[in-house]
């Protein structure tokens, strides 16, 4: 057992920390308030290799391990969770899905620009009536010989307006249930594809969330990922890794809020001494740092398992469940430690508290993670 990070992992973590401080911190409050997508910052993240971190360099990626990705996700999320969700979706869902299951032509055409950050991608599974119950897809992709005809609506799609490439899950054969679902690569601008209005959200307000409408969109057969009927398994396998990304986002949101609370508690005085010297606050900080460390261990273990090619469905779900619930609890405490200051925008912790909430919802709610975990531990 070796808990030491490699020199390369430390370098990546420090580079992400510097980037977050220098490039993401300026303007983060205003972007949240105006729901402004961090376009310039995302472009720079692409140039630095943060959008295709684990992709093979032959497809334009950084060729790093998943542990490095977790470390970078934590640092970016400490400062700006709206930027880190773009990073998570592009890396874990879109790039990983294409690199693992795409054809060579699909990789050359789509993965290369996605991994270099030239364009960004979106992953489209959720629908107005299919969120947690993901097999109930109403979007249809009817087989028309050399193409599919795509019809339906997708909801709450991260990068919905800014993406150029969309991995869309749709039902081809209802009779076959989840075995009749396909994953298709859809390009922005295809005839019949429309982007709905941007959602006005509680948190991660700088990220770009839209519904998408498909009306008789012709998708060439070569844009299907995997065999006919592989779409649901594709979504499940992709999301298993996505959950490590979102767990790391939750970890970063919590550790960002904790670091701010720790600093504030050493500066703010009450009853003649720094508030950190009051046991009421010191014990909160003790709990917060312990919970953050536990989440970090779960995230790194899941990432390590993925790197070792060990099944990470269980460890990823555990990391996401624990880190998301922990992030919610820790950010609430960070606001509490800040008192009245915590309730105003300038101190950042109220934003982090709002941002934490989504980590309990997207890429599988906390309740869904409990389904995945309980099924796994109860199977023979
Ligand atoms: N790997 C491979 N296959 C898997 C799998 C996995 N991790 N999980 C399930 N499957 C397979 C099953 O083996 C089964 O196939 P077989 O019949 O051949 O054995 C098939 O998928 C169906 O599985 P279940 O019978 O378990 O299906 P279910 O209806 O009981 O639901 C579920 C399973 C885990 C609850 C699933 O529906 C689920 O994960 N729901 C949550 C969806 C989700 O996470 N949505 C997030 C949206 S994306 C997002 O948020 C991105 C963003 O923008 C940030």
Tab-separated table of C-alpha atoms and ligand atoms in Angstrom:
chain	number	residue	atom	x	y	z
A	1	UNK	CA	0.000	0.000	0.000
A	2	UNK	CA	1.445	3.337	-1.037
A	3	UNK	CA	-0.434	6.582	-0.404
A	4	UNK	CA	2.209	8.751	-2.073
A	5	UNK	CA	1.291	10.539	-5.254
A	6	UNK	CA	3.748	10.319	-8.146
A	7	UNK	CA	5.712	13.391	-9.194
A	8	UNK	CA	3.550	13.627	-12.301
A	9	UNK	CA	0.315	13.487	-10.263
A	10	UNK	CA	1.602	16.239	-7.948
A	11	UNK	CA	2.559	18.349	-10.967
A	12	UNK	CA	-0.920	17.958	-12.508
A	13	UNK	CA	-2.630	18.797	-9.204
A	14	UNK	CA	-0.484	21.918	-8.760
A	15	UNK	CA	-1.044	23.014	-12.362
A	16	UNK	CA	-4.820	22.680	-11.880
A	17	UNK	CA	-4.596	24.589	-8.576
A	18	UNK	CA	-2.655	27.442	-10.198
A	19	UNK	CA	-5.006	27.561	-13.154
A	20	UNK	CA	-8.055	27.690	-10.890
A	21	UNK	CA	-6.592	30.487	-8.772
A	22	UNK	CA	-5.278	32.566	-11.650
A	23	UNK	CA	-7.869	31.989	-14.353
A	24	UNK	CA	-11.099	30.806	-12.751
A	25	UNK	CA	-11.271	32.790	-9.525
A	26	UNK	CA	-11.384	36.218	-11.209
A	27	UNK	CA	-15.008	36.810	-12.161
A	28	UNK	CA	-16.421	33.580	-10.701
A	29	UNK	CA	-19.017	35.458	-8.613
A	30	UNK	CA	-20.151	37.559	-11.584
A	31	UNK	CA	-20.370	34.554	-13.890
A	32	UNK	CA	-22.545	32.797	-11.306
A	33	UNK	CA	-24.794	35.828	-10.956
A	34	UNK	CA	-25.153	36.413	-14.708
A	35	UNK	CA	-25.272	32.683	-15.566
A	36	UNK	CA	-22.344	33.303	-17.864
A	37	UNK	CA	-20.565	30.315	-19.394
A	38	UNK	CA	-16.777	30.466	-18.731
A	39	UNK	CA	-16.002	30.295	-22.468
A	40	UNK	CA	-12.495	31.804	-22.412
A	41	UNK	CA	-11.504	29.737	-19.389
A	42	UNK	CA	-12.767	26.504	-20.958
A	43	UNK	CA	-10.779	27.288	-24.094
A	44	UNK	CA	-7.635	27.648	-21.986
A	45	UNK	CA	-8.441	24.422	-20.124
A	46	UNK	CA	-8.547	22.694	-23.505
A	47	UNK	CA	-5.178	24.172	-24.471
A	48	UNK	CA	-3.686	22.914	-21.199
A	49	UNK	CA	-5.017	19.403	-21.798
A	50	UNK	CA	-7.676	19.375	-19.056
A	51	UNK	CA	-10.512	18.419	-21.393
A	52	UNK	CA	-9.032	15.178	-22.683
A	53	UNK	CA	-6.931	14.207	-19.693
A	54	UNK	CA	-7.113	10.429	-20.000
A	55	UNK	CA	-7.297	10.213	-23.797
A	56	UNK	CA	-4.403	8.562	-25.612
A	57	UNK	CA	-2.018	11.234	-27.019
A	58	UNK	CA	-2.483	9.682	-30.474
A	59	UNK	CA	-6.037	11.114	-30.332
A	60	UNK	CA	-4.888	14.477	-28.975
A	61	UNK	CA	-5.306	13.673	-25.278
A	62	UNK	CA	-2.963	14.062	-22.317
A	63	UNK	CA	-2.591	10.318	-21.689
A	64	UNK	CA	-2.846	10.678	-17.900
A	65	UNK	CA	-4.300	8.321	-15.332
A	66	UNK	CA	-7.674	8.654	-13.616
A	67	UNK	CA	-6.010	9.519	-10.284
A	68	UNK	CA	-4.514	12.649	-11.906
A	69	UNK	CA	-7.962	13.464	-13.256
A	70	UNK	CA	-9.487	13.229	-9.744
A	71	UNK	CA	-6.764	15.508	-8.361
A	72	UNK	CA	-7.322	18.082	-11.108
A	73	UNK	CA	-11.115	17.888	-10.758
A	74	UNK	CA	-10.806	18.593	-7.028
A	75	UNK	CA	-8.653	21.684	-7.608
A	76	UNK	CA	-10.833	23.132	-10.385
A	77	UNK	CA	-14.015	22.440	-8.380
A	78	UNK	CA	-12.670	24.229	-5.288
A	79	UNK	CA	-12.943	27.455	-7.244
A	80	UNK	CA	-15.469	26.980	-10.035
A	81	UNK	CA	-17.812	23.989	-10.191
A	82	UNK	CA	-19.422	25.420	-13.345
A	83	UNK	CA	-16.114	24.937	-15.154
A	84	UNK	CA	-15.458	21.546	-13.580
A	85	UNK	CA	-18.758	20.059	-14.759
A	86	UNK	CA	-17.776	20.903	-18.345
A	87	UNK	CA	-14.464	19.173	-17.675
A	88	UNK	CA	-16.159	16.142	-16.118
A	89	UNK	CA	-18.726	15.632	-18.880
A	90	UNK	CA	-16.178	16.129	-21.665
A	91	UNK	CA	-13.585	13.813	-20.098
A	92	UNK	CA	-15.549	11.056	-18.406
A	93	UNK	CA	-18.650	10.758	-20.531
A	94	UNK	CA	-17.943	12.017	-24.018
A	95	UNK	CA	-14.217	11.358	-24.577
A	96	UNK	CA	-14.128	8.130	-22.572
A	97	UNK	CA	-17.243	6.788	-24.299
A	98	UNK	CA	-15.868	7.527	-27.758
A	99	UNK	CA	-12.364	6.282	-27.053
A	100	UNK	CA	-13.585	3.038	-25.482
A	101	UNK	CA	-16.428	2.139	-27.842
A	102	UNK	CA	-16.078	4.342	-30.934
A	103	UNK	CA	-14.812	3.229	-34.347
A	104	UNK	CA	-11.485	4.524	-35.641
A	105	UNK	CA	-13.380	6.887	-37.982
A	106	UNK	CA	-15.483	8.217	-35.088
A	107	UNK	CA	-12.343	8.750	-33.027
A	108	UNK	CA	-10.565	10.649	-35.802
A	109	UNK	CA	-13.599	12.763	-36.604
A	110	UNK	CA	-14.951	13.495	-33.109
A	111	UNK	CA	-12.579	12.393	-30.352
A	112	UNK	CA	-9.556	14.328	-31.604
A	113	UNK	CA	-11.229	17.789	-31.551
A	114	UNK	CA	-12.992	16.909	-28.261
A	115	UNK	CA	-9.803	15.785	-26.516
A	116	UNK	CA	-7.884	18.872	-27.581
A	117	UNK	CA	-10.739	21.106	-26.429
A	118	UNK	CA	-11.264	22.522	-29.909
A	119	UNK	CA	-14.919	21.600	-29.389
A	120	UNK	CA	-16.844	20.320	-26.379
A	121	UNK	CA	-19.350	17.507	-26.091
A	122	UNK	CA	-22.577	16.656	-24.297
A	123	UNK	CA	-24.077	13.405	-23.045
A	124	UNK	CA	-27.823	13.134	-23.565
A	125	UNK	CA	-29.667	10.489	-21.572
A	126	UNK	CA	-32.197	12.331	-19.354
A	127	UNK	CA	-35.667	13.094	-20.646
A	128	UNK	CA	-38.728	14.864	-19.233
A	129	UNK	CA	-39.995	11.450	-18.063
A	130	UNK	CA	-36.780	9.433	-17.890
A	131	UNK	CA	-34.341	10.693	-15.284
A	132	UNK	CA	-33.507	8.033	-12.708
A	133	UNK	CA	-35.564	5.468	-14.632
A	134	UNK	CA	-33.191	5.625	-17.549
A	135	UNK	CA	-34.476	2.588	-19.457
A	136	UNK	CA	-37.790	4.416	-20.109
A	137	UNK	CA	-36.424	6.280	-23.120
A	138	UNK	CA	-39.125	8.047	-25.167
A	139	UNK	CA	-36.716	9.512	-27.710
A	140	UNK	CA	-36.808	7.232	-30.735
A	141	UNK	CA	-34.168	6.388	-33.317
A	142	UNK	CA	-36.024	4.477	-36.022
A	143	UNK	CA	-33.895	2.311	-38.280
A	144	UNK	CA	-34.299	3.506	-41.876
A	145	UNK	CA	-31.639	1.364	-43.517
A	146	UNK	CA	-28.633	3.626	-43.976
A	147	UNK	CA	-29.687	6.072	-41.252
A	148	UNK	CA	-31.730	6.509	-38.077
A	149	UNK	CA	-34.585	8.987	-37.799
A	150	UNK	CA	-34.283	10.670	-34.414
A	151	UNK	CA	-37.303	12.196	-32.646
A	152	UNK	CA	-37.822	13.348	-29.074
A	153	UNK	CA	-36.689	15.658	-26.295
A	154	UNK	CA	-33.741	15.516	-23.908
A	155	UNK	CA	-33.700	17.511	-20.673
A	156	UNK	CA	-31.104	19.153	-18.383
A	157	UNK	CA	-28.255	18.612	-20.809
A	158	UNK	CA	-24.942	19.976	-19.548
A	159	UNK	CA	-23.116	21.892	-22.336
A	160	UNK	CA	-26.467	21.791	-24.181
A	161	UNK	CA	-25.952	25.113	-25.972
A	162	UNK	CA	-22.172	25.188	-26.228
A	163	UNK	CA	-21.433	21.625	-27.345
A	164	UNK	CA	-20.742	20.726	-30.957
A	165	UNK	CA	-21.098	16.961	-30.534
A	166	UNK	CA	-23.862	15.173	-28.612
A	167	UNK	CA	-23.978	11.515	-27.606
A	168	UNK	CA	-27.718	10.828	-27.695
A	169	UNK	CA	-29.352	7.733	-26.202
A	170	UNK	CA	-32.569	6.696	-27.962
A	171	UNK	CA	-34.949	3.756	-28.323
A	172	UNK	CA	-34.819	1.926	-31.646
A	173	UNK	CA	-36.857	-1.168	-30.830
A	174	UNK	CA	-39.408	-0.812	-28.007
A	175	UNK	CA	-40.110	-4.554	-28.010
A	176	UNK	CA	-36.538	-5.252	-26.943
A	177	UNK	CA	-36.674	-2.880	-23.950
A	178	UNK	CA	-33.231	-1.680	-22.870
A	179	UNK	CA	-31.657	-4.056	-25.408
A	180	UNK	CA	-33.311	-2.003	-28.168
A	181	UNK	CA	-31.601	1.276	-27.182
A	182	UNK	CA	-28.829	2.902	-29.245
A	183	UNK	CA	-26.233	5.615	-28.638
A	184	UNK	CA	-25.854	8.002	-31.581
A	185	UNK	CA	-23.406	10.788	-32.324
A	186	UNK	CA	-25.350	13.910	-33.255
A	187	UNK	CA	-23.754	17.077	-34.558
A	188	UNK	CA	-24.991	20.570	-33.824
A	189	UNK	CA	-26.539	22.008	-36.944
A	190	UNK	CA	-28.041	18.743	-38.211
A	191	UNK	CA	-31.412	19.512	-39.746
A	192	UNK	CA	-34.270	19.121	-37.244
A	193	UNK	CA	-32.052	19.511	-34.162
A	194	UNK	CA	-32.992	22.489	-31.964
A	195	UNK	CA	-31.564	23.703	-28.648
A	196	UNK	CA	-34.172	24.886	-26.104
A	197	UNK	CA	-33.859	27.770	-23.664
A	198	UNK	CA	-31.135	27.806	-21.034
A	199	UNK	CA	-32.196	26.624	-17.564
A	200	UNK	CA	-32.083	29.208	-14.743
A	201	UNK	CA	-30.515	27.092	-12.010
A	202	UNK	CA	-29.903	27.111	-8.243
A	203	UNK	CA	-26.218	26.229	-8.641
A	204	UNK	CA	-23.461	25.692	-11.217
A	205	UNK	CA	-25.091	28.713	-12.823
A	206	UNK	CA	-22.134	29.373	-15.127
A	207	UNK	CA	-22.653	25.998	-16.780
A	208	UNK	CA	-24.857	25.770	-19.790
A	209	UNK	CA	-27.898	23.515	-19.282
A	210	UNK	CA	-30.566	23.138	-21.961
A	211	UNK	CA	-33.284	20.894	-23.243
A	212	UNK	CA	-32.758	19.587	-26.780
A	213	UNK	CA	-35.391	18.829	-29.378
A	214	UNK	CA	-35.023	16.381	-32.258
A	215	UNK	CA	-37.522	16.337	-35.104
A	216	UNK	CA	-36.856	13.821	-37.878
A	217	UNK	CA	-33.092	14.273	-37.557
A	218	UNK	CA	-31.305	11.939	-39.987
A	219	UNK	CA	-28.361	10.282	-38.262
A	220	UNK	CA	-26.077	8.236	-40.525
A	221	UNK	CA	-25.647	4.613	-39.408
A	222	UNK	CA	-21.892	5.151	-39.046
A	223	UNK	CA	-22.705	7.504	-36.145
A	224	UNK	CA	-24.012	4.675	-33.964
A	225	UNK	CA	-21.661	3.731	-31.114
A	226	UNK	CA	-21.154	-0.024	-30.747
A	227	UNK	CA	-23.417	-2.799	-31.938
A	228	UNK	CA	-27.139	-2.351	-32.517
A	229	UNK	CA	-28.813	-2.330	-29.059
A	230	UNK	CA	-25.644	-1.457	-27.113
A	231	UNK	CA	-26.870	2.059	-26.201
A	232	UNK	CA	-28.123	1.403	-22.677
A	233	UNK	CA	-25.038	-0.537	-21.636
A	234	UNK	CA	-22.955	2.205	-23.229
A	235	UNK	CA	-24.760	4.753	-21.035
A	236	UNK	CA	-24.340	2.657	-17.875
A	237	UNK	CA	-20.662	1.942	-18.462
A	238	UNK	CA	-19.950	5.560	-19.305
A	239	UNK	CA	-21.843	6.843	-16.282
A	240	UNK	CA	-19.943	4.481	-13.986
A	241	UNK	CA	-16.804	6.483	-14.782
A	242	UNK	CA	-18.694	9.775	-14.879
A	243	UNK	CA	-19.602	9.182	-11.254
A	244	UNK	CA	-15.905	9.287	-10.312
A	245	UNK	CA	-15.709	12.702	-11.988
A	246	UNK	CA	-18.760	14.063	-10.159
A	247	UNK	CA	-17.572	12.556	-6.863
A	248	UNK	CA	-14.328	14.508	-7.344
A	249	UNK	CA	-16.311	17.612	-8.160
A	250	UNK	CA	-18.238	17.218	-4.886
A	251	UNK	CA	-14.942	16.644	-3.077
A	252	UNK	CA	-13.536	19.869	-4.537
A	253	UNK	CA	-16.618	21.917	-3.709
A	254	UNK	CA	-16.371	20.699	-0.096
A	255	UNK	CA	-12.631	21.217	0.233
A	256	UNK	CA	-12.912	24.693	-1.318
A	257	UNK	CA	-15.565	25.655	1.234
A	258	UNK	CA	-13.585	24.064	4.073
A	259	UNK	CA	-10.381	25.951	3.180
A	260	UNK	CA	-12.301	29.232	3.187
A	261	UNK	CA	-13.941	28.410	6.533
A	262	UNK	CA	-10.613	27.382	8.065
A	263	UNK	CA	-8.970	30.639	6.994
A	264	UNK	CA	-11.901	32.747	8.166
A	265	UNK	CA	-12.011	30.974	11.543
A	266	UNK	CA	-8.390	31.950	12.204
A	267	UNK	CA	-9.037	35.608	11.384
A	268	UNK	CA	-12.471	36.296	12.848
A	269	UNK	CA	-12.549	37.071	16.555
A	270	UNK	CA	-15.463	36.622	18.966
A	271	UNK	CA	-15.526	36.679	22.750
A	272	UNK	CA	-11.886	37.809	22.823
A	273	UNK	CA	-10.284	35.134	20.618
A	274	UNK	CA	-10.254	33.710	17.115
A	275	UNK	CA	-13.380	31.660	16.549
A	276	UNK	CA	-11.212	28.618	15.648
A	277	UNK	CA	-10.183	28.590	19.318
A	278	UNK	CA	-13.774	28.011	20.374
A	279	UNK	CA	-14.503	24.317	20.578
A	280	UNK	CA	-17.845	24.778	18.796
A	281	UNK	CA	-15.973	25.861	15.644
A	282	UNK	CA	-12.860	23.694	16.106
A	283	UNK	CA	-15.015	20.554	16.283
A	284	UNK	CA	-16.907	21.542	13.137
A	285	UNK	CA	-13.557	21.921	11.336
A	286	UNK	CA	-12.400	18.558	12.677
A	287	UNK	CA	-15.519	16.849	11.333
A	288	UNK	CA	-15.303	18.641	7.984
A	289	UNK	CA	-11.638	17.784	7.374
A	290	UNK	CA	-12.206	14.129	8.359
A	291	UNK	CA	-15.187	13.776	6.022
A	292	UNK	CA	-13.290	15.432	3.166
A	293	UNK	CA	-10.355	13.080	3.643
A	294	UNK	CA	-12.692	10.062	3.637
A	295	UNK	CA	-14.284	11.257	0.373
A	296	UNK	CA	-10.844	11.862	-1.147
A	297	UNK	CA	-9.816	8.291	-0.323
A	298	UNK	CA	-13.000	6.901	-1.915
A	299	UNK	CA	-12.470	8.982	-5.062
A	300	UNK	CA	-8.840	7.980	-5.409
A	301	UNK	CA	-9.617	4.313	-4.766
A	302	UNK	CA	-12.310	4.301	-7.463
A	303	UNK	CA	-9.917	6.068	-9.864
A	304	UNK	CA	-7.143	3.617	-9.037
A	305	UNK	CA	-9.463	0.676	-9.699
A	306	UNK	CA	-10.388	2.179	-13.060
A	307	UNK	CA	-6.694	2.586	-13.901
A	308	UNK	CA	-6.027	-1.021	-12.850
A	309	UNK	CA	-8.944	-2.181	-15.046
A	310	UNK	CA	-10.751	-3.561	-11.975
A	311	UNK	CA	-14.566	-3.176	-12.044
A	312	UNK	CA	-15.240	0.253	-10.509
A	313	UNK	CA	-19.066	0.334	-10.616
A	314	UNK	CA	-19.272	-0.152	-6.836
A	315	UNK	CA	-16.355	2.049	-5.792
A	316	UNK	CA	-17.482	4.852	-8.154
A	317	UNK	CA	-21.044	4.748	-6.801
A	318	UNK	CA	-19.771	4.735	-3.213
A	319	UNK	CA	-17.453	7.664	-3.921
A	320	UNK	CA	-20.259	9.661	-5.524
A	321	UNK	CA	-22.823	8.882	-2.825
A	322	UNK	CA	-20.500	9.764	0.020
A	323	UNK	CA	-18.791	12.759	-1.583
A	324	UNK	CA	-22.060	14.375	-2.714
A	325	UNK	CA	-23.796	14.030	0.654
A	326	UNK	CA	-20.601	15.142	2.392
A	327	UNK	CA	-20.274	18.193	0.111
A	328	UNK	CA	-23.795	19.294	0.989
A	329	UNK	CA	-23.163	18.919	4.729
A	330	UNK	CA	-19.694	20.508	4.684
A	331	UNK	CA	-20.733	23.532	2.623
A	332	UNK	CA	-23.669	24.192	4.983
A	333	UNK	CA	-21.196	24.166	7.889
A	334	UNK	CA	-18.806	26.456	5.981
A	335	UNK	CA	-21.613	28.999	5.609
A	336	UNK	CA	-22.424	28.595	9.329
A	337	UNK	CA	-18.815	29.226	10.359
A	338	UNK	CA	-18.827	32.424	8.297
A	339	UNK	CA	-22.037	33.576	10.050
A	340	UNK	CA	-23.626	36.582	8.338
A	341	UNK	CA	-20.683	36.903	5.940
A	342	UNK	CA	-21.368	33.386	4.724
A	343	UNK	CA	-24.785	34.482	3.541
A	344	UNK	CA	-23.447	37.093	1.131
A	345	UNK	CA	-21.906	36.499	-2.275
A	346	UNK	CA	-18.413	37.962	-1.732
A	347	UNK	CA	-17.337	35.169	0.602
A	348	UNK	CA	-17.913	32.388	-1.995
A	349	UNK	CA	-19.269	29.797	0.456
A	350	UNK	CA	-22.946	30.433	-0.319
A	351	UNK	CA	-22.206	29.705	-4.007
A	352	UNK	CA	-20.336	26.528	-3.106
A	353	UNK	CA	-23.305	25.452	-0.959
A	354	UNK	CA	-25.681	25.996	-3.907
A	355	UNK	CA	-23.263	24.215	-6.263
A	356	UNK	CA	-22.998	21.210	-3.919
A	357	UNK	CA	-26.687	20.363	-4.306
A	358	UNK	CA	-26.457	19.220	-7.919
A	359	UNK	CA	-23.850	16.593	-7.048
A	360	UNK	CA	-26.594	14.713	-5.173
A	361	UNK	CA	-28.750	14.808	-8.309
A	362	UNK	CA	-26.882	14.475	-11.610
A	363	UNK	CA	-25.144	11.392	-13.020
A	364	UNK	CA	-27.436	9.352	-10.774
A	365	UNK	CA	-29.092	10.738	-7.646
A	366	UNK	CA	-27.875	9.642	-4.219
A	367	UNK	CA	-30.841	7.266	-4.180
A	368	UNK	CA	-29.719	5.706	-7.491
A	369	UNK	CA	-26.211	5.240	-6.083
A	370	UNK	CA	-27.802	3.308	-3.198
A	371	UNK	CA	-29.544	1.051	-5.752
A	372	UNK	CA	-26.225	0.410	-7.503
A	373	UNK	CA	-24.380	-0.180	-4.209
A	374	UNK	CA	-27.040	-2.390	-2.624
A	375	UNK	CA	-27.431	-4.532	-5.765
A	376	UNK	CA	-23.685	-4.975	-5.878
A	377	UNK	CA	-23.214	-5.941	-2.234
A	378	UNK	CA	-26.285	-8.200	-2.220
A	379	UNK	CA	-25.443	-10.189	-5.330
A	380	UNK	CA	-24.020	-13.685	-4.759
B	1	LIG	N1	-22.341	-1.703	-16.679
B	1	LIG	C1	-22.808	-2.500	-17.648
B	1	LIG	N2	-24.104	-2.850	-17.759
B	1	LIG	C2	-24.952	-2.371	-16.834
B	1	LIG	C3	-24.530	-1.535	-15.785
B	1	LIG	C4	-23.154	-1.196	-15.727
B	1	LIG	N3	-22.663	-0.393	-14.792
B	1	LIG	N4	-25.595	-1.218	-15.028
B	1	LIG	C5	-26.656	-1.830	-15.564
B	1	LIG	N5	-26.252	-2.512	-16.658
B	1	LIG	C6	-27.054	-3.364	-17.546
B	1	LIG	C7	-27.679	-4.531	-16.777
B	1	LIG	O1	-26.805	-5.620	-16.693
B	1	LIG	C8	-28.890	-4.838	-17.636
B	1	LIG	O2	-28.520	-5.591	-18.755
B	1	LIG	P1	-28.938	-7.170	-18.887
B	1	LIG	O3	-30.438	-7.202	-18.847
B	1	LIG	O4	-28.344	-7.587	-20.187
B	1	LIG	O5	-28.299	-7.852	-17.710
B	1	LIG	C9	-29.299	-3.461	-18.158
B	1	LIG	O6	-28.148	-2.615	-18.046
B	1	LIG	C10	-30.441	-2.854	-17.386
B	1	LIG	O7	-30.042	-2.771	-16.039
B	1	LIG	P2	-31.056	-2.885	-14.830
B	1	LIG	O8	-31.940	-4.052	-15.026
B	1	LIG	O9	-30.238	-2.813	-13.587
B	1	LIG	O10	-31.920	-1.563	-15.070
B	1	LIG	P3	-32.849	-0.729	-14.102
B	1	LIG	O11	-33.981	-0.235	-14.887
B	1	LIG	O12	-33.108	-1.515	-12.850
B	1	LIG	O13	-31.962	0.584	-13.766
B	1	LIG	C11	-30.246	1.970	-12.911
B	1	LIG	C12	-30.648	0.619	-13.482
B	1	LIG	C13	-28.893	1.730	-12.272
B	1	LIG	C14	-31.218	2.486	-11.882
B	1	LIG	C15	-30.124	2.972	-14.102
B	1	LIG	O14	-31.380	3.223	-14.699
B	1	LIG	C16	-29.468	4.274	-13.721
B	1	LIG	O15	-28.257	4.353	-13.568
B	1	LIG	N6	-30.271	5.381	-13.601
B	1	LIG	C17	-29.716	6.698	-13.365
B	1	LIG	C18	-29.445	7.390	-14.651
B	1	LIG	C19	-28.432	8.484	-14.517
B	1	LIG	O16	-27.422	8.345	-13.868
B	1	LIG	N7	-28.702	9.606	-15.194
B	1	LIG	C20	-27.761	10.662	-15.220
B	1	LIG	C21	-27.964	11.483	-16.461
B	1	LIG	S1	-26.478	11.949	-17.248
B	1	LIG	C22	-25.946	13.360	-16.477
B	1	LIG	O17	-26.404	13.755	-15.438
B	1	LIG	C23	-24.799	13.999	-17.172
B	1	LIG	C24	-24.657	15.453	-16.920
B	1	LIG	O18	-25.115	16.262	-17.677
B	1	LIG	C25	-23.824	15.926	-15.783
